[in-house]
CSV table of C-alpha atoms in Angstrom, one decimal:
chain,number,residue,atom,x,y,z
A,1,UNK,CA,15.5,61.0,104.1
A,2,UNK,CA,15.7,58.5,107.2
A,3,UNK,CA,14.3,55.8,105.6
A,4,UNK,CA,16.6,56.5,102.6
A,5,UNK,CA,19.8,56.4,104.9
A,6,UNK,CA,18.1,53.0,106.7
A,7,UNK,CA,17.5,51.8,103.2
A,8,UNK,CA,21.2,52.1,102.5
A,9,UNK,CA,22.9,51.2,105.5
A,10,UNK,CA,20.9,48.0,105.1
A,11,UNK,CA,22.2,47.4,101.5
A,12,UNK,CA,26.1,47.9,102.7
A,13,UNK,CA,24.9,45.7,105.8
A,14,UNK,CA,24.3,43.0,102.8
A,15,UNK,CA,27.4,43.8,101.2
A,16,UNK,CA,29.4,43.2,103.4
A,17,UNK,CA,27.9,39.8,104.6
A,18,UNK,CA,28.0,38.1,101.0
A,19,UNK,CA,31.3,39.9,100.3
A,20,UNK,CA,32.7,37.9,103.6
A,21,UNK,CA,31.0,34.8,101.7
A,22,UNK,CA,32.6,35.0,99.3
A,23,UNK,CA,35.6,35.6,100.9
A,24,UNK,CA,35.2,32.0,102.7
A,25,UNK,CA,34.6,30.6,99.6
A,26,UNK,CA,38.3,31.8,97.7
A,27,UNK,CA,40.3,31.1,100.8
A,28,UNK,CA,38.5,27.5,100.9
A,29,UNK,CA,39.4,26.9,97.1
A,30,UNK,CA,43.0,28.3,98.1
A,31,UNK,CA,43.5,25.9,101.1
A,32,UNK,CA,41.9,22.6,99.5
A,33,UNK,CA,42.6,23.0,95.4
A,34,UNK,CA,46.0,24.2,96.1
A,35,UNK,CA,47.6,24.9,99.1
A,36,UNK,CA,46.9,21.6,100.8
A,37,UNK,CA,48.0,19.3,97.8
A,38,UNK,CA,50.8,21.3,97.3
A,39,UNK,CA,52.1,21.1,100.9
A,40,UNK,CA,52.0,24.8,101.1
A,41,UNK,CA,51.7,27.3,104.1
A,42,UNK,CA,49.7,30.3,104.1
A,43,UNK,CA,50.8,33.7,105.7
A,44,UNK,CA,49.3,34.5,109.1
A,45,UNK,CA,47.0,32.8,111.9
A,46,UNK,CA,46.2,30.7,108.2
A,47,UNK,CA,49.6,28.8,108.5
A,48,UNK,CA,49.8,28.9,112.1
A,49,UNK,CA,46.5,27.3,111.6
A,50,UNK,CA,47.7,24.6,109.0
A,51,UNK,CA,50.9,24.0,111.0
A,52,UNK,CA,48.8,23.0,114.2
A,53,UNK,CA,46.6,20.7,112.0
A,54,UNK,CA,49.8,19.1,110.6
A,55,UNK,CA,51.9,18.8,113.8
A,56,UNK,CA,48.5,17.2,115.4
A,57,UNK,CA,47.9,15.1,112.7
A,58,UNK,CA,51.1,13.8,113.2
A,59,UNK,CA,51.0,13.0,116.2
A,60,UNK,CA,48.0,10.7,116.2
A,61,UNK,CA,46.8,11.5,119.5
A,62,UNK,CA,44.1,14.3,118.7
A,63,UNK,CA,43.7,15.7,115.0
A,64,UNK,CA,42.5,19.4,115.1
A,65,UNK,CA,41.6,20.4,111.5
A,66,UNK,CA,43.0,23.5,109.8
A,67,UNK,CA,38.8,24.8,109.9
A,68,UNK,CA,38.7,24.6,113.6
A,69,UNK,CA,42.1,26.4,114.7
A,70,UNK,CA,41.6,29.2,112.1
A,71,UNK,CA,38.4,30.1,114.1
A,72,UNK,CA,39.8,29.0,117.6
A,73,UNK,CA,43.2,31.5,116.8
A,74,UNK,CA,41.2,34.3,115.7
A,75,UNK,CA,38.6,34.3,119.3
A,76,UNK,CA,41.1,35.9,121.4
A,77,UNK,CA,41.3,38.9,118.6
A,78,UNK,CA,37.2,38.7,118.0
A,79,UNK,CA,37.4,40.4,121.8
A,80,UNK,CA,40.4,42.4,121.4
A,81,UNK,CA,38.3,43.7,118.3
A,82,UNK,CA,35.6,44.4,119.9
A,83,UNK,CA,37.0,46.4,122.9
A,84,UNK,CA,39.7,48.6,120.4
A,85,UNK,CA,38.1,49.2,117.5
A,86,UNK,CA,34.2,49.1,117.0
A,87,UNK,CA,31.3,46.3,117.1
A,88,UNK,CA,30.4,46.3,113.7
A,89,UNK,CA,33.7,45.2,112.8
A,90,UNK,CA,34.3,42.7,114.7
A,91,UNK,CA,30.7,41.2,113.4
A,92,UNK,CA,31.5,41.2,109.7
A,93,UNK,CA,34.8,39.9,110.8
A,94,UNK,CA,33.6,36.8,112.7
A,95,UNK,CA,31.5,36.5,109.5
A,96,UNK,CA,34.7,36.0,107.7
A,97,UNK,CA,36.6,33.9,109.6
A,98,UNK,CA,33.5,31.7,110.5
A,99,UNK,CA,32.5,31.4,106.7
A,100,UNK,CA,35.9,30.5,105.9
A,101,UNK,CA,36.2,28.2,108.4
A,102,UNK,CA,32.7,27.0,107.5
A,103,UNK,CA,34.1,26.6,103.8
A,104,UNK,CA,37.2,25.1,104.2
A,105,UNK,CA,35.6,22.4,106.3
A,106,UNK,CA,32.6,21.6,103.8
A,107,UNK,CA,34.1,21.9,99.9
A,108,UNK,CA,35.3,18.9,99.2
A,109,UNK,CA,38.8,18.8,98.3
A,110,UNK,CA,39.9,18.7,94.8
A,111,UNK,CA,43.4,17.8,93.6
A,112,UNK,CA,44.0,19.7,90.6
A,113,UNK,CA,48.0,19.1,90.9
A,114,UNK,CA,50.6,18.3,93.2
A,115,UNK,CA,53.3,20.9,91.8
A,116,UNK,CA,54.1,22.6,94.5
A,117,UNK,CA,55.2,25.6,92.4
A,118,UNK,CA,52.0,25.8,90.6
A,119,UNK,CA,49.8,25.0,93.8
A,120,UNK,CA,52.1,28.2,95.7
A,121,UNK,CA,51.2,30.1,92.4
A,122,UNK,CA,47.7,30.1,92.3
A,123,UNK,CA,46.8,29.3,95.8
A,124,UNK,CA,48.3,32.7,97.0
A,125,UNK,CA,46.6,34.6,93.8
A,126,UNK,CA,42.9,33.1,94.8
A,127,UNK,CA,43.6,33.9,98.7
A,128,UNK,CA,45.0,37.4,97.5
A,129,UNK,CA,42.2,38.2,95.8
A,130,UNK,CA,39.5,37.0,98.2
A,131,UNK,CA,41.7,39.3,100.6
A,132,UNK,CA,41.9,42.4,98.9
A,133,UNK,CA,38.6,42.3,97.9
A,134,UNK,CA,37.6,41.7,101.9
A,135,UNK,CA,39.7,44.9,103.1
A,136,UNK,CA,38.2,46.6,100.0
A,137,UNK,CA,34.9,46.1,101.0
A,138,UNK,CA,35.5,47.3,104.7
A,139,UNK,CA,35.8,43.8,105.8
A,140,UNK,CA,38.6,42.6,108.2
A,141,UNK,CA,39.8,38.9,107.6
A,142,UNK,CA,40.6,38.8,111.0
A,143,UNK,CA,44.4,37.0,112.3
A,144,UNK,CA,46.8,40.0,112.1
A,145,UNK,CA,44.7,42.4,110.8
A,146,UNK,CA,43.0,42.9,114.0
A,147,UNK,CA,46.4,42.9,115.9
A,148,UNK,CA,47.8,45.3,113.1
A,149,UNK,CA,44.6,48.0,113.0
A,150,UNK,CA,44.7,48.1,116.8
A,151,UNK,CA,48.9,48.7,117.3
A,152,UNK,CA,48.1,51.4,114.6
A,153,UNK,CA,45.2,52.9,116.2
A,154,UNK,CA,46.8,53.2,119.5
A,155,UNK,CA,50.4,53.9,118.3
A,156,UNK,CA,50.1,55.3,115.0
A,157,UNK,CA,52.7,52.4,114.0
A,158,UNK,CA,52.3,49.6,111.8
A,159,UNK,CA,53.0,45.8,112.6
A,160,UNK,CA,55.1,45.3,109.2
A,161,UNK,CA,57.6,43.8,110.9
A,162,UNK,CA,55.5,41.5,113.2
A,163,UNK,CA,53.9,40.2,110.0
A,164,UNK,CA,57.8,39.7,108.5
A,165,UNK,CA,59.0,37.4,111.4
A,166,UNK,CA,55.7,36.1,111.7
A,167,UNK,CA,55.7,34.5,108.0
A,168,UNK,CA,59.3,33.9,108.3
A,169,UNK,CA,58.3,31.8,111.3
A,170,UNK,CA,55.8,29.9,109.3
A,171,UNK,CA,58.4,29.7,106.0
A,172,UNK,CA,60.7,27.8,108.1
A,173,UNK,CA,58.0,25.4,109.9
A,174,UNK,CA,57.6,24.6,106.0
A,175,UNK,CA,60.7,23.6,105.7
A,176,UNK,CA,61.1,21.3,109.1
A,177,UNK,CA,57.8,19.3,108.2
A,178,UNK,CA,58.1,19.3,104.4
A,179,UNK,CA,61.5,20.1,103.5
A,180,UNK,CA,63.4,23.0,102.8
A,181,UNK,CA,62.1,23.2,99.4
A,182,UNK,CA,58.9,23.9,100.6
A,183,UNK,CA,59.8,26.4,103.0
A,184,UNK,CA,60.8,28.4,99.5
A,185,UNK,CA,57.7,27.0,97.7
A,186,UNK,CA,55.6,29.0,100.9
A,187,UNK,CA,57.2,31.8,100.5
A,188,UNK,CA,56.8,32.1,96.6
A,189,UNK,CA,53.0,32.3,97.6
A,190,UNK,CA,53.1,34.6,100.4
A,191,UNK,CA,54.9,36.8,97.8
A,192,UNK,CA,52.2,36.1,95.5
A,193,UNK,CA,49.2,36.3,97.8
A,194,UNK,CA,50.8,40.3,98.7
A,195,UNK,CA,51.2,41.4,95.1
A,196,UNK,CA,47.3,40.1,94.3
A,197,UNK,CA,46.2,41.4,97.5
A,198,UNK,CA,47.7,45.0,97.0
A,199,UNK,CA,46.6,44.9,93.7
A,200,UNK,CA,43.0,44.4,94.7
A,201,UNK,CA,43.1,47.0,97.5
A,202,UNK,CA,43.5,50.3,96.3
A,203,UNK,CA,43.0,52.1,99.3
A,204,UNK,CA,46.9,52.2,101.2
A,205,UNK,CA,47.9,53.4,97.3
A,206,UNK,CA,48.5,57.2,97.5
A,207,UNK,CA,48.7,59.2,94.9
A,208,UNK,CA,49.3,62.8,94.9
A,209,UNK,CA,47.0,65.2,92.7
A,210,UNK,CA,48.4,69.0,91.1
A,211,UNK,CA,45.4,70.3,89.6
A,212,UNK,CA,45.8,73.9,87.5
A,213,UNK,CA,42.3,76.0,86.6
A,214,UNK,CA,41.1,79.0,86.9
A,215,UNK,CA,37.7,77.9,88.7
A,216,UNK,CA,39.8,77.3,91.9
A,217,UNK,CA,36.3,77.4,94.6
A,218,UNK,CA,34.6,75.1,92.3
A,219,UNK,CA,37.0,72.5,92.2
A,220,UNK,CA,37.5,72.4,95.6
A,221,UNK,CA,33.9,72.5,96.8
A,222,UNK,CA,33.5,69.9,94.3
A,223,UNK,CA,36.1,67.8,95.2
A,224,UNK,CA,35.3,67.9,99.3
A,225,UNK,CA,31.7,67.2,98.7
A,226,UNK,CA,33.1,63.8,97.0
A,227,UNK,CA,36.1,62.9,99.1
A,228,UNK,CA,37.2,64.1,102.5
A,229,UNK,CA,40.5,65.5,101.4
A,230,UNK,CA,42.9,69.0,102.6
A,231,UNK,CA,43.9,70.9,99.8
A,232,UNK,CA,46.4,73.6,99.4
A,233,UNK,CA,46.2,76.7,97.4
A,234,UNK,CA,48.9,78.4,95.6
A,235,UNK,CA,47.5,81.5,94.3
A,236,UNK,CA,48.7,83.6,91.6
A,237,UNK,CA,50.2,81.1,88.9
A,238,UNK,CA,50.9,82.0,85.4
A,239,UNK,CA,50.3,80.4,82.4
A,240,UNK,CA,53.5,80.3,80.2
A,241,UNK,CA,51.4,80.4,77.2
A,242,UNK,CA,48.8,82.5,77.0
A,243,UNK,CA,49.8,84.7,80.6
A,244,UNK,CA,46.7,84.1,82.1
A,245,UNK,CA,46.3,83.9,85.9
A,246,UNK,CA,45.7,80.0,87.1
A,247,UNK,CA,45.5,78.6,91.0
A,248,UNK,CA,47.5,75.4,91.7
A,249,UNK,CA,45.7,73.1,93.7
A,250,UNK,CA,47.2,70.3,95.5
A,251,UNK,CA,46.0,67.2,97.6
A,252,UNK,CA,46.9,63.5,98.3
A,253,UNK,CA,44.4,61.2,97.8
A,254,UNK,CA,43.7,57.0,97.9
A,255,UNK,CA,43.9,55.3,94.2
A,256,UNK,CA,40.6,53.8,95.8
A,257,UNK,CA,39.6,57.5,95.6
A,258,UNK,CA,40.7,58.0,91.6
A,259,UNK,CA,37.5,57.6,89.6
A,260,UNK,CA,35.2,60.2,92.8
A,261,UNK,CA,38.4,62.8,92.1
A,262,UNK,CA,37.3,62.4,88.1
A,263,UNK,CA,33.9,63.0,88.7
A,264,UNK,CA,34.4,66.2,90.5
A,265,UNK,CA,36.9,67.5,88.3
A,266,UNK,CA,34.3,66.9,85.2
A,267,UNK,CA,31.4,68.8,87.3
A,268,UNK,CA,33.4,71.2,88.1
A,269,UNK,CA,36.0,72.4,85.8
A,270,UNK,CA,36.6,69.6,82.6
A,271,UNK,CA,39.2,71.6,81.1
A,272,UNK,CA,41.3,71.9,84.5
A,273,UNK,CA,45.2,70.1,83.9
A,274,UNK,CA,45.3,67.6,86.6
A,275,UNK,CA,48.5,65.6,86.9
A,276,UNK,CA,48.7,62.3,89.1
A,277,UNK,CA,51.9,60.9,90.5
A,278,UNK,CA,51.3,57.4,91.5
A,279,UNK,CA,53.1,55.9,95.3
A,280,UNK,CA,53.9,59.1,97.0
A,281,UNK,CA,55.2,58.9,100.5
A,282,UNK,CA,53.1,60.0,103.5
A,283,UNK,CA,55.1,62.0,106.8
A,284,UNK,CA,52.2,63.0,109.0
A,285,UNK,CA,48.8,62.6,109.3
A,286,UNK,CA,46.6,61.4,106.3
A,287,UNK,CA,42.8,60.9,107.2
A,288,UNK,CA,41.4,57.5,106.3
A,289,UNK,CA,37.8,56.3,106.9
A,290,UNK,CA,37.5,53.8,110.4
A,291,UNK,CA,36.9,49.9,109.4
């Protein structure tokens, strides 16, 4: 059993490292396909990142490349990481942000097109889906995460509106270095870089779960043993139908968690009515696994 549970943790261990390669790999063919061509910003410690490079550039003093800051922004949070939220996390994070910079710096750049519309487009769909498939896979991408998971931690608060002024920040710098047009071209990819990113990551999603049987225990062992979820029972239901006695279950679970939730509901009771409402709203505390 030990060497079962070592076997394993050194498989996610795996995981995780190639899934933060290839991470560095879609943000690199985000910021030099697309987003560089098309004079477009990124959301985060990213655009701070590309701003710097620009300003620097410009100034013809000393260039510091968009590779180097995204790594030299994120070191401060690397130790704020480490102290707030755990070690491993902060090691498959610094494997992201050091891949991508890694990346970025090494893949040649390729000019597909200049359209800045079509360059906003697709650069913030390949960086929302290297993204989403990062935080889906456990793995920080480092910037505002870290800020974000350790306000929350502490607080219990999110940083949504740190992240809105902090974009808006960077929508504007568009604009003074590359025209006002550009500030809307930026934010066009910010949008699209959210939408791909939330679709990727399933695990904020919550959906809440009414299931109706008359093999209450057995769902609910079943469905514990598979996801660590409360449940509440409302005994004595009736079937309109027939008039036979049925339990009500309900629970609020992750659309990460959807297909687990199906497999306990076919081991334990297949003929159960489950319903699903999709984007409930959470008041108070709902349990989700540490990074």
């Amino acid at each position: 059993m030990v060497e079962l549970q070592t076997i394993w943790k050194k498989h996610q261990y795996f995981a995780k490292a190639s899934t933060a390669f290839i991470y560095g790999i879609l943000v690199a063919i985000a910021m030099n396909f697309f987003w560089d061509p098309g004079k477009i910003y990124a959301s985060g410690i990213t655009g701070l990142a590309q701003l710097i490079s620009t300003l620097t550039a410009r100034t013809g003093f000393i260039h510091l490349s968009t590779a180097l800051m995204i790594f030299v922004l994120n070191v401060p949070l690397f130790f704020l990481a480490w102290k707030q939220i755990g070690h491993r996390f902060t090691i498959f994070t610094f494997l992201a942000v050091i891949f991508s910079s890694i990346m970025i710096k090494t893949l040649s750049p390729v000019t597909l097109t200049n359209d800045p519309i079509i360059c906003a487009i697709f650069g913030g769909a390949v960086n929302g889906f290297g993204t989403g498939t990062a935080l889906k896979n456990g793995i920080s991408t480092g910037g505002l995460d870290i800020l974000g998971l350790t306000i929350r931690k502490k607080t219990g608060k999110s940083i949504g509106t740190i992240n809105i002024i902090f974009n808006a920040m960077i929508v504007i710098a568009a604009g003074a270095v590359y025209g006002w047009p550009y500030a809307f071209y930026s934010a066009l990819g910010l949008l699209v870089n959210a939408k791909v990113m939330d679709m990727v990551y399933t695990r904020q999603q919550k959906m809440q779960v009414m299931i109706i049987t008359d093999k209450p225990k057995s769902v609910i062992d079943c469905i514990q043993n598979h996801i660590r979820r409360g449940i509440t029972i409302v005994h004595d239901a009736e079937g309109a139908y027939y008039h036979d006695n049925k339990t009500i279950l309900f629970t609020v679970i992750s659309r990460y968690e959807q297909p687990e939730l199906k497999k306990a509901m076919e081991e334990s009771d297949p003929k159960a009515f489950v319903s699903i409402a999709e984007n409930v709203k959470i008041l108070g505390r709902f349990y989700e696994p540490e990074p």
